[in-house]
Amino acid sequence: MGVTRNNLTTHDSTEPEQTKQVKRVGIVIVSSKRSGSSFLGDIFNHHPSIFYIYEPLFQLSSYYIRRSAKLSESNYTALAIARINSSLCCSLDDPYADRPSTAANLCERNALLKKRKLCHSTKKNAVHEWERACAKQDVVAVKLIRLQDIADLEPLSHSLDLRVIHLVRDPRPTERSRKGTGLMPI
């Protein structure tokens, strides 16, 4: 017979212990540019139990743009899903980024790393320190604006307790906002 205390169930030592594997909780915020996704991501970023990663696909997209390389949509999708999965599993060593941009992007947008003073580290093992900090959190959240199809996230649900927030904004103010910043219209 189990005893419940503080929403946790403990079992008597006479009962066989059941092993239930707990999946890591991953939250994916999917949106388009100028939709309020950075604001929503910042709310997650300041939650003490969440490790937040701002646009992990940025470096992947930039890598191919800088090299003027052609990449089919299916190849991009496969690379993007692998990168998202790595991020949600706290593997933060980005093969598509150089160290300074990776450090700047992750640290500039991660309240936990700033709080623990892990952003100013110039050590080669800084990424491993970030990964350890990430692994200690209950939840990892990522914000994406470079995902072609939200259905592509489905395979991640097999290894993670995946939660997807598809943020949609009225396109009229989104277009005005994009024009005001010089970004391409819809």
PDB file of C-alpha atoms in Angstrom:
ATOM      1  CA  MET A   1       0.000   0.000   0.000  1.00  0.00           C
ATOM      2  CA  GLY A   2       1.359   3.419  -0.934  1.00  0.00           C
ATOM      3  CA  VAL A   3       1.328   6.437   1.327  1.00  0.00           C
ATOM      4  CA  THR A   4       0.814   9.857  -0.220  1.00  0.00           C
ATOM      5  CA  ARG A   5       2.628  12.867   1.183  1.00  0.00           C
ATOM      6  CA  ASN A   6       2.982  16.207  -0.580  1.00  0.00           C
ATOM      7  CA  ASN A   7       1.667  14.759  -3.866  1.00  0.00           C
ATOM      8  CA  LEU A   8       4.378  12.063  -3.847  1.00  0.00           C
ATOM      9  CA  THR A   9       3.579   8.413  -3.287  1.00  0.00           C
ATOM     10  CA  THR A  10       5.964   6.333  -1.203  1.00  0.00           C
ATOM     11  CA  HIS A  11       5.809   2.555  -1.056  1.00  0.00           C
ATOM     12  CA  ASP A  12       6.220   0.232   1.906  1.00  0.00           C
ATOM     13  CA  SER A  13       9.452  -1.754   1.793  1.00  0.00           C
ATOM     14  CA  THR A  14       7.439  -5.013   1.630  1.00  0.00           C
ATOM     15  CA  GLU A  15       6.075  -4.129  -1.815  1.00  0.00           C
ATOM     16  CA  PRO A  16       8.141  -4.819  -4.913  1.00  0.00           C
ATOM     17  CA  GLU A  17       9.463  -1.538  -6.218  1.00  0.00           C
ATOM     18  CA  GLN A  18       8.094  -0.660  -9.624  1.00  0.00           C
ATOM     19  CA  THR A  19      10.508   1.056 -11.913  1.00  0.00           C
ATOM     20  CA  LYS A  20       8.854   3.726 -13.953  1.00  0.00           C
ATOM     21  CA  GLN A  21      11.092   5.683 -16.266  1.00  0.00           C
ATOM     22  CA  VAL A  22      10.388   9.386 -16.081  1.00  0.00           C
ATOM     23  CA  LYS A  23      10.818  11.189 -19.378  1.00  0.00           C
ATOM     24  CA  ARG A  24      12.420  14.624 -19.488  1.00  0.00           C
ATOM     25  CA  VAL A  25       9.831  17.338 -20.038  1.00  0.00           C
ATOM     26  CA  GLY A  26      10.489  19.332 -23.182  1.00  0.00           C
ATOM     27  CA  ILE A  27       8.541  22.443 -24.121  1.00  0.00           C
ATOM     28  CA  VAL A  28       8.752  23.686 -27.686  1.00  0.00           C
ATOM     29  CA  ILE A  29       7.412  27.145 -28.513  1.00  0.00           C
ATOM     30  CA  VAL A  30       6.770  27.295 -32.262  1.00  0.00           C
ATOM     31  CA  SER A  31       5.945  30.577 -33.933  1.00  0.00           C
ATOM     32  CA  SER A  32       6.908  33.014 -36.653  1.00  0.00           C
ATOM     33  CA  LYS A  33       8.945  36.209 -36.460  1.00  0.00           C
ATOM     34  CA  ARG A  34       7.478  39.184 -34.587  1.00  0.00           C
ATOM     35  CA  SER A  35       4.709  37.120 -32.993  1.00  0.00           C
ATOM     36  CA  GLY A  36       5.417  37.580 -29.290  1.00  0.00           C
ATOM     37  CA  SER A  37       7.362  34.331 -28.965  1.00  0.00           C
ATOM     38  CA  SER A  38      10.372  36.042 -27.370  1.00  0.00           C
ATOM     39  CA  PHE A  39       8.084  37.514 -24.713  1.00  0.00           C
ATOM     40  CA  LEU A  40       6.572  34.090 -23.992  1.00  0.00           C
ATOM     41  CA  GLY A  41      10.014  32.481 -24.008  1.00  0.00           C
ATOM     42  CA  ASP A  42      11.244  35.049 -21.501  1.00  0.00           C
ATOM     43  CA  ILE A  43       8.478  34.004 -19.104  1.00  0.00           C
ATOM     44  CA  PHE A  44       9.742  30.406 -19.281  1.00  0.00           C
ATOM     45  CA  ASN A  45      13.328  31.656 -19.022  1.00  0.00           C
ATOM     46  CA  HIS A  46      12.696  33.190 -15.611  1.00  0.00           C
ATOM     47  CA  HIS A  47      10.996  30.122 -14.129  1.00  0.00           C
ATOM     48  CA  PRO A  48      13.425  28.522 -11.631  1.00  0.00           C
ATOM     49  CA  SER A  49      12.793  24.930 -12.810  1.00  0.00           C
ATOM     50  CA  ILE A  50      13.211  25.576 -16.537  1.00  0.00           C
ATOM     51  CA  PHE A  51      16.334  25.713 -18.675  1.00  0.00           C
ATOM     52  CA  TYR A  52      15.511  27.928 -21.660  1.00  0.00           C
ATOM     53  CA  ILE A  53      17.214  27.836 -25.050  1.00  0.00           C
ATOM     54  CA  TYR A  54      16.562  30.708 -27.425  1.00  0.00           C
ATOM     55  CA  GLU A  55      16.296  29.714 -31.104  1.00  0.00           C
ATOM     56  CA  PRO A  56      18.566  26.663 -31.276  1.00  0.00           C
ATOM     57  CA  LEU A  57      18.008  26.490 -35.055  1.00  0.00           C
ATOM     58  CA  PHE A  58      19.486  29.934 -35.692  1.00  0.00           C
ATOM     59  CA  GLN A  59      23.037  28.617 -36.009  1.00  0.00           C
ATOM     60  CA  LEU A  60      21.936  25.804 -38.331  1.00  0.00           C
ATOM     61  CA  SER A  61      20.190  28.233 -40.698  1.00  0.00           C
ATOM     62  CA  SER A  62      23.060  30.711 -40.549  1.00  0.00           C
ATOM     63  CA  TYR A  63      25.598  27.979 -41.263  1.00  0.00           C
ATOM     64  CA  TYR A  64      24.018  27.174 -44.626  1.00  0.00           C
ATOM     65  CA  ILE A  65      23.255  30.794 -45.502  1.00  0.00           C
ATOM     66  CA  ARG A  66      26.885  31.845 -44.844  1.00  0.00           C
ATOM     67  CA  ARG A  67      28.121  29.088 -47.119  1.00  0.00           C
ATOM     68  CA  SER A  68      25.442  29.686 -49.782  1.00  0.00           C
ATOM     69  CA  ALA A  69      24.881  25.947 -49.577  1.00  0.00           C
ATOM     70  CA  LYS A  70      21.830  24.320 -51.056  1.00  0.00           C
ATOM     71  CA  LEU A  71      19.974  22.114 -48.631  1.00  0.00           C
ATOM     72  CA  SER A  72      16.798  20.236 -49.478  1.00  0.00           C
ATOM     73  CA  GLU A  73      13.789  20.760 -47.236  1.00  0.00           C
ATOM     74  CA  SER A  74      13.881  17.132 -46.070  1.00  0.00           C
ATOM     75  CA  ASN A  75      17.584  17.374 -45.191  1.00  0.00           C
ATOM     76  CA  TYR A  76      17.035  20.657 -43.336  1.00  0.00           C
ATOM     77  CA  THR A  77      14.119  19.107 -41.438  1.00  0.00           C
ATOM     78  CA  ALA A  78      16.204  16.087 -40.401  1.00  0.00           C
ATOM     79  CA  LEU A  79      19.051  18.324 -39.203  1.00  0.00           C
ATOM     80  CA  ALA A  80      16.611  20.666 -37.438  1.00  0.00           C
ATOM     81  CA  ILE A  81      14.826  17.865 -35.564  1.00  0.00           C
ATOM     82  CA  ALA A  82      18.171  16.369 -34.518  1.00  0.00           C
ATOM     83  CA  ARG A  83      19.293  19.806 -33.240  1.00  0.00           C
ATOM     84  CA  ILE A  84      16.016  20.344 -31.350  1.00  0.00           C
ATOM     85  CA  ASN A  85      16.273  16.884 -29.786  1.00  0.00           C
ATOM     86  CA  SER A  86      19.882  17.537 -28.759  1.00  0.00           C
ATOM     87  CA  SER A  87      18.880  20.840 -27.176  1.00  0.00           C
ATOM     88  CA  LEU A  88      15.961  19.300 -25.275  1.00  0.00           C
ATOM     89  CA  CYS A  89      18.287  16.539 -24.013  1.00  0.00           C
ATOM     90  CA  CYS A  90      20.857  19.114 -22.820  1.00  0.00           C
ATOM     91  CA  SER A  91      23.448  18.396 -25.490  1.00  0.00           C
ATOM     92  CA  LEU A  92      24.447  21.996 -26.118  1.00  0.00           C
ATOM     93  CA  ASP A  93      27.565  21.608 -28.237  1.00  0.00           C
ATOM     94  CA  ASP A  94      26.298  23.042 -31.540  1.00  0.00           C
ATOM     95  CA  PRO A  95      28.245  21.673 -34.524  1.00  0.00           C
ATOM     96  CA  TYR A  96      27.007  24.529 -36.731  1.00  0.00           C
ATOM     97  CA  ALA A  97      28.271  27.379 -34.577  1.00  0.00           C
ATOM     98  CA  ASP A  98      31.598  28.790 -33.647  1.00  0.00           C
ATOM     99  CA  ARG A  99      32.235  29.130 -29.903  1.00  0.00           C
ATOM    100  CA  PRO A 100      31.851  32.907 -29.531  1.00  0.00           C
ATOM    101  CA  SER A 101      28.454  33.028 -31.216  1.00  0.00           C
ATOM    102  CA  THR A 102      27.220  29.947 -29.371  1.00  0.00           C
ATOM    103  CA  ALA A 103      28.274  31.394 -26.034  1.00  0.00           C
ATOM    104  CA  ALA A 104      26.813  34.800 -26.796  1.00  0.00           C
ATOM    105  CA  ASN A 105      23.503  33.411 -28.038  1.00  0.00           C
ATOM    106  CA  LEU A 106      22.971  30.916 -25.227  1.00  0.00           C
ATOM    107  CA  CYS A 107      24.264  33.066 -22.384  1.00  0.00           C
ATOM    108  CA  GLU A 108      22.662  36.301 -23.508  1.00  0.00           C
ATOM    109  CA  ARG A 109      19.260  34.642 -23.463  1.00  0.00           C
ATOM    110  CA  ASN A 110      19.546  32.257 -20.489  1.00  0.00           C
ATOM    111  CA  ALA A 111      18.731  33.620 -17.038  1.00  0.00           C
ATOM    112  CA  LEU A 112      19.945  30.477 -15.236  1.00  0.00           C
ATOM    113  CA  LEU A 113      23.429  30.615 -16.767  1.00  0.00           C
ATOM    114  CA  LYS A 114      23.695  34.315 -15.942  1.00  0.00           C
ATOM    115  CA  LYS A 115      22.534  33.719 -12.371  1.00  0.00           C
ATOM    116  CA  ARG A 116      25.098  30.965 -11.851  1.00  0.00           C
ATOM    117  CA  LYS A 117      27.786  33.140 -13.471  1.00  0.00           C
ATOM    118  CA  LEU A 118      28.530  30.550 -16.152  1.00  0.00           C
ATOM    119  CA  CYS A 119      28.449  33.009 -19.062  1.00  0.00           C
ATOM    120  CA  HIS A 120      31.786  34.667 -18.509  1.00  0.00           C
ATOM    121  CA  SER A 121      33.670  31.409 -18.474  1.00  0.00           C
ATOM    122  CA  THR A 122      36.396  31.266 -21.098  1.00  0.00           C
ATOM    123  CA  LYS A 123      37.235  27.686 -20.250  1.00  0.00           C
ATOM    124  CA  LYS A 124      37.051  25.110 -23.010  1.00  0.00           C
ATOM    125  CA  ASN A 125      34.684  23.061 -20.878  1.00  0.00           C
ATOM    126  CA  ALA A 126      32.097  25.855 -20.600  1.00  0.00           C
ATOM    127  CA  VAL A 127      29.650  23.878 -22.755  1.00  0.00           C
ATOM    128  CA  HIS A 128      29.936  20.937 -20.344  1.00  0.00           C
ATOM    129  CA  GLU A 129      29.171  23.267 -17.433  1.00  0.00           C
ATOM    130  CA  TRP A 130      26.100  24.530 -19.301  1.00  0.00           C
ATOM    131  CA  GLU A 131      25.019  20.950 -20.026  1.00  0.00           C
ATOM    132  CA  ARG A 132      25.303  20.041 -16.333  1.00  0.00           C
ATOM    133  CA  ALA A 133      23.242  23.112 -15.389  1.00  0.00           C
ATOM    134  CA  CYS A 134      20.645  22.132 -17.993  1.00  0.00           C
ATOM    135  CA  ALA A 135      20.487  18.498 -16.835  1.00  0.00           C
ATOM    136  CA  LYS A 136      19.718  19.602 -13.260  1.00  0.00           C
ATOM    137  CA  GLN A 137      16.526  21.362 -14.357  1.00  0.00           C
ATOM    138  CA  ASP A 138      13.141  19.626 -14.465  1.00  0.00           C
ATOM    139  CA  VAL A 139      12.149  21.118 -17.811  1.00  0.00           C
ATOM    140  CA  VAL A 140      13.934  22.320 -20.936  1.00  0.00           C
ATOM    141  CA  ALA A 141      12.133  24.839 -23.137  1.00  0.00           C
ATOM    142  CA  VAL A 142      13.140  25.977 -26.615  1.00  0.00           C
ATOM    143  CA  LYS A 143      11.760  28.722 -28.828  1.00  0.00           C
ATOM    144  CA  LEU A 144      11.665  28.128 -32.591  1.00  0.00           C
ATOM    145  CA  ILE A 145      10.813  30.376 -35.517  1.00  0.00           C
ATOM    146  CA  ARG A 146      12.605  28.336 -38.169  1.00  0.00           C
ATOM    147  CA  LEU A 147      10.527  25.147 -38.191  1.00  0.00           C
ATOM    148  CA  GLN A 148       8.869  24.307 -41.510  1.00  0.00           C
ATOM    149  CA  ASP A 149       6.153  21.935 -40.232  1.00  0.00           C
ATOM    150  CA  ILE A 150       5.011  21.482 -36.636  1.00  0.00           C
ATOM    151  CA  ALA A 151       4.190  17.815 -37.376  1.00  0.00           C
ATOM    152  CA  ASP A 152       7.933  17.179 -37.723  1.00  0.00           C
ATOM    153  CA  LEU A 153       8.186  17.361 -33.919  1.00  0.00           C
ATOM    154  CA  GLU A 154       6.163  14.148 -33.469  1.00  0.00           C
ATOM    155  CA  PRO A 155       9.164  11.758 -33.297  1.00  0.00           C
ATOM    156  CA  LEU A 156      10.494  13.702 -30.302  1.00  0.00           C
ATOM    157  CA  SER A 157       7.432  12.689 -28.283  1.00  0.00           C
ATOM    158  CA  HIS A 158       8.718   9.098 -28.143  1.00  0.00           C
ATOM    159  CA  SER A 159      11.716   9.983 -25.985  1.00  0.00           C
ATOM    160  CA  LEU A 160      10.424  13.102 -24.222  1.00  0.00           C
ATOM    161  CA  ASP A 161       7.349  14.250 -22.382  1.00  0.00           C
ATOM    162  CA  LEU A 162       6.869  16.805 -25.140  1.00  0.00           C
ATOM    163  CA  ARG A 163       4.653  19.870 -24.860  1.00  0.00           C
ATOM    164  CA  VAL A 164       4.223  22.050 -27.939  1.00  0.00           C
ATOM    165  CA  ILE A 165       2.953  25.617 -27.820  1.00  0.00           C
ATOM    166  CA  HIS A 166       2.037  26.857 -31.278  1.00  0.00           C
ATOM    167  CA  LEU A 167       1.883  30.609 -30.877  1.00  0.00           C
ATOM    168  CA  VAL A 168      -0.208  32.363 -33.515  1.00  0.00           C
ATOM    169  CA  ARG A 169      -0.739  36.101 -33.757  1.00  0.00           C
ATOM    170  CA  ASP A 170      -3.082  38.149 -35.905  1.00  0.00           C
ATOM    171  CA  PRO A 171      -1.030  38.676 -39.095  1.00  0.00           C
ATOM    172  CA  ARG A 172      -1.874  42.374 -39.450  1.00  0.00           C
ATOM    173  CA  PRO A 173       0.152  43.663 -36.469  1.00  0.00           C
ATOM    174  CA  THR A 174       2.814  41.029 -37.184  1.00  0.00           C
ATOM    175  CA  GLU A 175       3.275  42.451 -40.689  1.00  0.00           C
ATOM    176  CA  ARG A 176       3.352  46.032 -39.365  1.00  0.00           C
ATOM    177  CA  SER A 177       5.958  45.013 -36.797  1.00  0.00           C
ATOM    178  CA  ARG A 178       8.104  43.315 -39.440  1.00  0.00           C
ATOM    179  CA  LYS A 179       7.949  46.339 -41.721  1.00  0.00           C
ATOM    180  CA  GLY A 180       8.831  48.616 -38.813  1.00  0.00           C
ATOM    181  CA  THR A 181      12.014  46.650 -38.125  1.00  0.00           C
ATOM    182  CA  GLY A 182      13.000  46.249 -41.758  1.00  0.00           C
ATOM    183  CA  LEU A 183      12.239  42.523 -41.795  1.00  0.00           C
ATOM    184  CA  MET A 184      10.559  41.002 -44.793  1.00  0.00           C
ATOM    185  CA  PRO A 185       6.764  41.149 -44.796  1.00  0.00           C
ATOM    186  CA  ILE A 186       4.765  37.935 -44.582  1.00  0.00           C
TER     187      ILE A 186
END
